[in-house]
Amino acid sequence: MTTATSRNWEHAVVTGGAGFVGSHLCAALLDAGAAVTCVDDFSTGRPENVSPLLERPGFTLVQADVAEELPVRRPPDLVLHFASPASPADYLRLPLHTMETGSLGTRNALRLAQAAEARFVLASTSEVYGDPQQNPQDERYWGNVNPVGPRSVYDEAKRFGEALTTAHAETHGTDTCIVRLFNTYGPRMRGHDGRAVPTFVRQALAGEPLTVTGDGQQTRSLCYVDDTVAGVLAAAAHGMRGPVNIGNPGEITMLDLARLVVELAGSASEIRFIERPVDDPAVRCPDITLARDKLGWEPRVDAGEGLRRTIDWFRAQGDH
């Protein structure tokens, strides 16, 4: 998708590789000619996300909890650490697992990369910015995070992961990169994972009311999964340490998103307002100047096209 993704990897390890973004990364790396070891404990990832890859040469699936072990036999030249519950429904259900994956799991993935002298990419998140007092958010912004709120198990796990990755690079010379992923959507999301796009799509296809929290004026910036994957691989190939924002700078309110999904799905669903979650960010929008300037990357799929593809996938799955 960009020239920056053209580095030839021989063997990539993707933790959380059976998850939503991870499974798309596995497929993209296989398409580029790399062997791929996917490590997942299936606490939130799904076997069906990678089942089509099992017959492809060079693909290996390992079931393991990365916080406990990372049993990879062949040394990699790329480690993509994407293991973590990522939706509020998941990390609120698995708070300690989320924190252990972000701490012990990140340590184990870094040790693997260090031992193999491999490139390491940490999947961080826009949630490190918390409920931001700066909009859009650039990489120099330190964030506004509640360290003891309900979202803290995810926010602080990612912030710790960034600190650990930075310390590893400075102490051991590990070749690291931090990518901060903003809201990503597309095929293979779970209809009940609690995030806005799959929730709205599932509800629209089922003819149910779309549940918009608060007054719906809070914003998000939605990046189609193919664009996110291209950005991650561009950062991996570039050699930058980051952090670097990977996301779509197009901002949309949750109310407008709900209305757009209803329209694109051809649904007769109504909008219903419900209570807004604690510490729910009021705004979320990436400044992607660094990614544009250093990686030559920017998203290519607009919201209308990406949502159409996502709706078509959900409709075909009957996951609603």
Short mmCIF file of C-alpha atoms in Angstrom, two decimals:
data_model
loop_
_atom_site.label_atom_id
_atom_site.label_comp_id
_atom_site.label_asym_id
_atom_site.label_seq_id
_atom_site.Cartn_x
_atom_site.Cartn_y
_atom_site.Cartn_z
CA MET A 1 0.00 0.00 0.00
CA THR A 2 3.02 2.22 0.51
CA THR A 3 6.65 1.74 -0.42
CA ALA A 4 7.52 1.72 3.29
CA THR A 5 5.86 -1.69 3.69
CA SER A 6 8.20 -3.37 1.21
CA ARG A 7 10.83 -4.67 3.67
CA ASN A 8 11.11 -8.43 3.33
CA TRP A 9 10.57 -10.26 6.60
CA GLU A 10 11.51 -13.94 6.80
CA HIS A 11 9.65 -14.92 9.97
CA ALA A 12 7.21 -12.77 11.93
CA VAL A 13 5.70 -13.59 15.31
CA VAL A 14 2.30 -11.98 15.92
CA THR A 15 1.03 -12.18 19.49
CA GLY A 16 -2.74 -11.85 19.62
CA GLY A 17 -2.66 -13.01 16.02
CA ALA A 18 -6.15 -14.55 16.14
CA GLY A 19 -7.66 -11.25 17.20
CA PHE A 20 -9.31 -8.71 14.94
CA VAL A 21 -6.29 -6.64 13.87
CA GLY A 22 -3.80 -9.44 14.52
CA SER A 23 -5.45 -11.83 12.07
CA HIS A 24 -5.36 -9.19 9.32
CA LEU A 25 -1.67 -8.63 10.09
CA CYS A 26 -0.98 -12.37 9.81
CA ALA A 27 -2.64 -12.50 6.39
CA ALA A 28 -0.81 -9.40 5.13
CA LEU A 29 2.56 -10.79 6.21
CA LEU A 30 1.86 -14.14 4.54
CA ASP A 31 0.85 -12.28 1.38
CA ALA A 32 4.21 -10.48 1.51
CA GLY A 33 6.07 -13.79 1.62
CA ALA A 34 6.90 -14.04 5.32
CA ALA A 35 6.49 -17.10 7.49
CA VAL A 36 4.18 -16.26 10.39
CA THR A 37 3.81 -17.70 13.87
CA CYS A 38 0.52 -16.64 15.42
CA VAL A 39 0.39 -16.83 19.22
CA ASP A 40 -3.00 -16.48 20.92
CA ASP A 41 -4.73 -17.81 24.03
CA PHE A 42 -8.19 -17.28 22.51
CA SER A 43 -9.40 -15.30 25.51
CA THR A 44 -10.75 -12.74 23.03
CA GLY A 45 -9.32 -13.89 19.68
CA ARG A 46 -11.27 -16.39 17.60
CA PRO A 47 -9.96 -19.54 15.89
CA GLU A 48 -12.14 -18.81 12.86
CA ASN A 49 -10.20 -15.59 12.25
CA VAL A 50 -7.12 -17.59 11.31
CA SER A 51 -8.61 -20.91 10.21
CA PRO A 52 -8.30 -19.92 6.51
CA LEU A 53 -4.57 -19.39 7.10
CA LEU A 54 -3.90 -22.88 8.49
CA GLU A 55 -3.49 -24.38 5.02
CA ARG A 56 -1.10 -21.68 3.85
CA PRO A 57 2.62 -22.51 3.72
CA GLY A 58 4.63 -20.88 6.47
CA PHE A 59 1.76 -20.32 8.91
CA THR A 60 1.99 -21.75 12.43
CA LEU A 61 -0.62 -21.36 15.15
CA VAL A 62 0.46 -21.63 18.79
CA GLN A 63 -2.06 -21.49 21.64
CA ALA A 64 -0.40 -19.86 24.65
CA ASP A 65 -0.81 -17.07 27.16
CA VAL A 66 2.02 -14.67 26.37
CA ALA A 67 2.10 -13.49 30.00
CA GLU A 68 3.17 -17.02 30.97
CA GLU A 69 5.24 -18.20 28.02
CA LEU A 70 6.06 -17.47 24.40
CA PRO A 71 6.91 -20.87 22.94
CA VAL A 72 8.36 -19.94 19.55
CA ARG A 73 10.90 -22.40 18.15
CA ARG A 74 12.18 -20.56 15.10
CA PRO A 75 13.89 -17.21 15.75
CA PRO A 76 11.92 -14.34 14.20
CA ASP A 77 13.19 -11.18 12.57
CA LEU A 78 9.96 -9.35 13.44
CA VAL A 79 7.85 -9.50 16.62
CA LEU A 80 4.47 -7.74 16.58
CA HIS A 81 3.04 -7.63 20.09
CA PHE A 82 -0.71 -7.27 19.60
CA ALA A 83 -1.95 -9.51 22.41
CA SER A 84 -4.43 -7.76 24.71
CA PRO A 85 -8.13 -7.51 25.33
CA ALA A 86 -8.99 -4.29 23.50
CA SER A 87 -12.70 -3.59 23.87
CA PRO A 88 -14.22 -2.23 27.10
CA ALA A 89 -16.43 -5.30 27.41
CA ASP A 90 -13.35 -7.53 27.35
CA TYR A 91 -10.94 -5.65 29.56
CA LEU A 92 -13.64 -4.95 32.16
CA ARG A 93 -14.34 -8.70 32.18
CA LEU A 94 -10.63 -9.60 32.25
CA PRO A 95 -8.96 -6.81 34.25
CA LEU A 96 -6.00 -8.74 35.69
CA HIS A 97 -5.41 -10.66 32.46
CA THR A 98 -5.33 -7.35 30.60
CA MET A 99 -2.70 -5.92 32.93
CA GLU A 100 -0.61 -9.10 32.91
CA THR A 101 -0.66 -9.20 29.12
CA GLY A 102 0.46 -5.57 28.96
CA SER A 103 3.25 -6.09 31.50
CA LEU A 104 4.50 -9.70 31.63
CA GLY A 105 3.38 -10.36 28.06
CA THR A 106 5.23 -7.31 26.78
CA ARG A 107 8.33 -8.37 28.74
CA ASN A 108 8.25 -11.85 27.21
CA ALA A 109 7.75 -10.50 23.70
CA LEU A 110 10.62 -8.03 24.17
CA ARG A 111 12.90 -10.80 25.43
CA LEU A 112 12.09 -12.89 22.38
CA ALA A 113 12.92 -9.98 20.08
CA GLN A 114 16.12 -9.19 21.98
CA ALA A 115 17.37 -12.78 21.87
CA ALA A 116 16.67 -13.05 18.14
CA GLU A 117 17.91 -9.51 17.37
CA ALA A 118 14.51 -8.95 15.80
CA ARG A 119 12.52 -5.80 15.13
CA PHE A 120 9.86 -5.34 17.84
CA VAL A 121 6.59 -3.43 17.39
CA LEU A 122 4.34 -2.69 20.35
CA ALA A 123 0.67 -2.18 19.59
CA SER A 124 -0.19 0.68 21.91
CA THR A 125 -3.39 2.67 21.70
CA SER A 126 -4.94 6.10 21.57
CA GLU A 127 -6.27 5.27 25.04
CA VAL A 128 -2.88 6.34 26.46
CA TYR A 129 -4.17 9.88 25.84
CA GLY A 130 -7.17 9.21 28.12
CA ASP A 131 -9.89 11.85 28.00
CA PRO A 132 -7.68 14.33 26.13
CA GLN A 133 -7.51 18.03 26.79
CA GLN A 134 -5.80 18.48 23.43
CA ASN A 135 -7.52 17.76 20.10
CA PRO A 136 -6.26 16.39 17.80
CA GLN A 137 -3.70 14.40 19.78
CA ASP A 138 -0.08 14.31 18.64
CA GLU A 139 2.63 12.04 19.98
CA ARG A 140 4.08 14.72 22.27
CA TYR A 141 0.86 14.92 24.32
CA TRP A 142 1.19 13.10 27.66
CA GLY A 143 -2.49 12.41 28.09
CA ASN A 144 -5.17 12.78 30.77
CA VAL A 145 -5.72 9.32 32.27
CA ASN A 146 -7.52 8.26 35.45
CA PRO A 147 -5.16 5.63 36.91
CA VAL A 148 -7.84 4.06 39.13
CA GLY A 149 -10.95 4.35 36.93
CA PRO A 150 -12.71 1.42 35.26
CA ARG A 151 -10.74 1.91 32.02
CA SER A 152 -7.41 2.10 33.82
CA VAL A 153 -6.63 -1.60 33.50
CA TYR A 154 -6.30 -1.13 29.74
CA ASP A 155 -4.99 2.44 29.66
CA GLU A 156 -2.27 1.85 32.22
CA ALA A 157 -1.30 -1.56 30.83
CA LYS A 158 -0.58 0.13 27.51
CA ARG A 159 1.21 3.08 29.12
CA PHE A 160 3.38 0.64 31.11
CA GLY A 161 4.04 -1.33 27.94
CA GLU A 162 5.30 1.83 26.26
CA ALA A 163 7.59 2.58 29.21
CA LEU A 164 8.92 -0.98 29.28
CA THR A 165 9.52 -0.96 25.53
CA THR A 166 11.39 2.33 25.78
CA ALA A 167 13.51 1.08 28.70
CA HIS A 168 14.33 -2.13 26.82
CA ALA A 169 15.54 -0.17 23.81
CA GLU A 170 17.68 2.11 25.94
CA THR A 171 19.07 -0.62 28.22
CA HIS A 172 19.57 -3.51 25.81
CA GLY A 173 19.57 -1.78 22.43
CA THR A 174 16.47 -3.75 21.36
CA ASP A 175 15.17 -2.55 17.98
CA THR A 176 11.75 -1.32 19.08
CA CYS A 177 8.85 0.68 17.72
CA ILE A 178 5.66 1.90 19.39
CA VAL A 179 2.53 2.39 17.28
CA ARG A 180 -0.49 4.07 18.85
CA LEU A 181 -3.56 2.67 17.11
CA PHE A 182 -6.71 4.75 17.01
CA ASN A 183 -10.19 3.26 16.60
CA THR A 184 -9.94 0.55 13.96
CA TYR A 185 -12.89 -1.26 12.42
CA GLY A 186 -13.68 -3.78 9.70
CA PRO A 187 -14.45 -7.45 9.04
CA ARG A 188 -13.78 -9.97 11.84
CA MET A 189 -14.90 -7.71 14.66
CA ARG A 190 -17.23 -9.41 17.13
CA GLY A 191 -20.77 -8.12 17.14
CA HIS A 192 -20.97 -8.13 20.93
CA ASP A 193 -17.51 -6.80 21.76
CA GLY A 194 -18.92 -3.50 22.99
CA ARG A 195 -17.25 -1.15 20.51
CA ALA A 196 -19.35 1.34 18.58
CA VAL A 197 -19.04 0.13 14.99
CA PRO A 198 -19.82 -3.58 15.51
CA THR A 199 -22.53 -2.72 18.03
CA PHE A 200 -24.25 -0.30 15.65
CA VAL A 201 -23.90 -2.66 12.68
CA ARG A 202 -25.27 -5.62 14.61
CA GLN A 203 -28.19 -3.58 15.91
CA ALA A 204 -28.99 -2.08 12.50
CA LEU A 205 -28.99 -5.46 10.76
CA ALA A 206 -31.20 -6.94 13.47
CA GLY A 207 -33.63 -4.02 13.28
CA GLU A 208 -32.92 -3.10 16.91
CA PRO A 209 -32.53 0.46 18.22
CA LEU A 210 -28.98 1.76 17.97
CA THR A 211 -27.79 2.53 21.50
CA VAL A 212 -25.89 5.83 21.53
CA THR A 213 -24.31 6.79 24.85
CA GLY A 214 -24.81 10.22 26.37
CA ASP A 215 -25.95 12.84 23.88
CA GLY A 216 -23.91 11.27 21.08
CA GLN A 217 -21.73 14.34 20.56
CA GLN A 218 -18.53 12.62 21.68
CA THR A 219 -16.25 11.97 18.71
CA ARG A 220 -14.11 9.14 17.41
CA SER A 221 -11.84 8.79 14.39
CA LEU A 222 -12.35 5.51 12.56
CA CYS A 223 -9.60 3.80 10.56
CA TYR A 224 -10.41 0.85 8.29
CA VAL A 225 -8.40 -2.23 9.24
CA ASP A 226 -6.52 -2.50 5.92
CA ASP A 227 -5.21 1.03 6.44
CA THR A 228 -4.20 0.29 10.04
CA VAL A 229 -2.29 -2.83 8.94
CA ALA A 230 -0.50 -0.86 6.24
CA GLY A 231 0.49 1.77 8.81
CA VAL A 232 1.81 -0.81 11.26
CA LEU A 233 3.89 -2.55 8.60
CA ALA A 234 5.19 0.79 7.36
CA ALA A 235 6.37 1.65 10.88
CA ALA A 236 7.94 -1.79 11.26
CA ALA A 237 9.83 -1.43 7.99
CA HIS A 238 10.95 2.14 8.59
CA GLY A 239 13.08 1.55 11.65
CA MET A 240 11.58 4.42 13.68
CA ARG A 241 11.15 4.04 17.44
CA GLY A 242 8.02 6.12 17.72
CA PRO A 243 5.60 6.46 19.27
CA VAL A 244 3.68 7.14 16.09
CA ASN A 245 -0.08 7.61 15.71
CA ILE A 246 -1.77 5.26 13.24
CA GLY A 247 -5.36 6.32 12.65
CA ASN A 248 -7.76 8.26 10.48
CA PRO A 249 -7.92 12.02 11.23
CA GLY A 250 -11.52 12.19 10.04
CA GLU A 251 -13.56 12.89 13.18
CA ILE A 252 -17.21 11.85 13.53
CA THR A 253 -19.71 12.09 16.38
CA MET A 254 -21.23 8.89 17.68
CA LEU A 255 -24.70 10.14 16.76
CA ASP A 256 -23.65 10.82 13.17
CA LEU A 257 -21.94 7.42 13.03
CA ALA A 258 -25.12 5.70 14.17
CA ARG A 259 -27.17 7.53 11.55
CA LEU A 260 -24.63 6.64 8.84
CA VAL A 261 -24.70 2.95 9.75
CA VAL A 262 -28.52 2.94 9.65
CA GLU A 263 -28.43 4.54 6.20
CA LEU A 264 -25.76 2.25 4.75
CA ALA A 265 -27.40 -0.87 6.18
CA GLY A 266 -30.78 0.11 4.74
CA SER A 267 -32.20 -0.32 8.24
CA ALA A 268 -35.33 1.06 9.82
CA SER A 269 -33.74 1.09 13.27
CA GLU A 270 -34.23 4.07 15.55
CA ILE A 271 -31.69 5.77 17.80
CA ARG A 272 -31.94 5.24 21.56
CA PHE A 273 -29.83 7.20 24.03
CA ILE A 274 -28.36 5.39 27.03
CA GLU A 275 -26.09 6.34 29.94
CA ARG A 276 -22.54 7.25 29.00
CA PRO A 277 -19.78 5.10 30.53
CA VAL A 278 -17.46 6.48 33.23
CA ASP A 279 -14.33 8.20 31.83
CA ASP A 280 -15.60 7.88 28.26
CA PRO A 281 -13.40 10.27 26.20
CA ALA A 282 -15.18 13.32 24.80
CA VAL A 283 -12.94 13.52 21.74
CA ARG A 284 -10.55 11.23 19.92
CA CYS A 285 -8.67 12.32 16.81
CA PRO A 286 -5.09 11.59 15.74
CA ASP A 287 -2.58 14.06 14.42
CA ILE A 288 -0.87 11.87 11.79
CA THR A 289 1.72 14.40 10.64
CA LEU A 290 4.55 12.14 11.81
CA ALA A 291 3.20 9.09 9.98
CA ARG A 292 2.67 11.11 6.81
CA ASP A 293 6.12 12.72 6.92
CA LYS A 294 8.22 9.75 8.05
CA LEU A 295 6.32 6.76 6.68
CA GLY A 296 4.57 8.21 3.66
CA TRP A 297 1.43 6.66 5.13
CA GLU A 298 -2.11 7.91 5.42
CA PRO A 299 -5.48 6.15 5.37
CA ARG A 300 -7.06 5.54 1.97
CA VAL A 301 -10.45 4.02 2.76
CA ASP A 302 -13.13 6.57 3.65
CA ALA A 303 -15.80 5.91 6.26
CA GLY A 304 -18.56 5.24 3.75
CA GLU A 305 -16.60 2.59 1.87
CA GLY A 306 -15.16 1.00 5.01
CA LEU A 307 -18.53 0.79 6.71
CA ARG A 308 -20.10 -0.71 3.59
CA ARG A 309 -17.48 -3.47 3.56
CA THR A 310 -17.97 -4.06 7.27
CA ILE A 311 -21.75 -4.21 7.00
CA ASP A 312 -21.50 -6.61 4.06
CA TRP A 313 -19.23 -8.89 6.10
CA PHE A 314 -21.56 -8.90 9.11
CA ARG A 315 -24.54 -9.55 6.86
CA ALA A 316 -22.75 -12.51 5.24
CA GLN A 317 -21.79 -13.90 8.67
CA GLY A 318 -25.29 -13.55 10.05
CA ASP A 319 -23.55 -12.25 13.19
CA HIS A 320 -26.44 -10.11 14.42
#
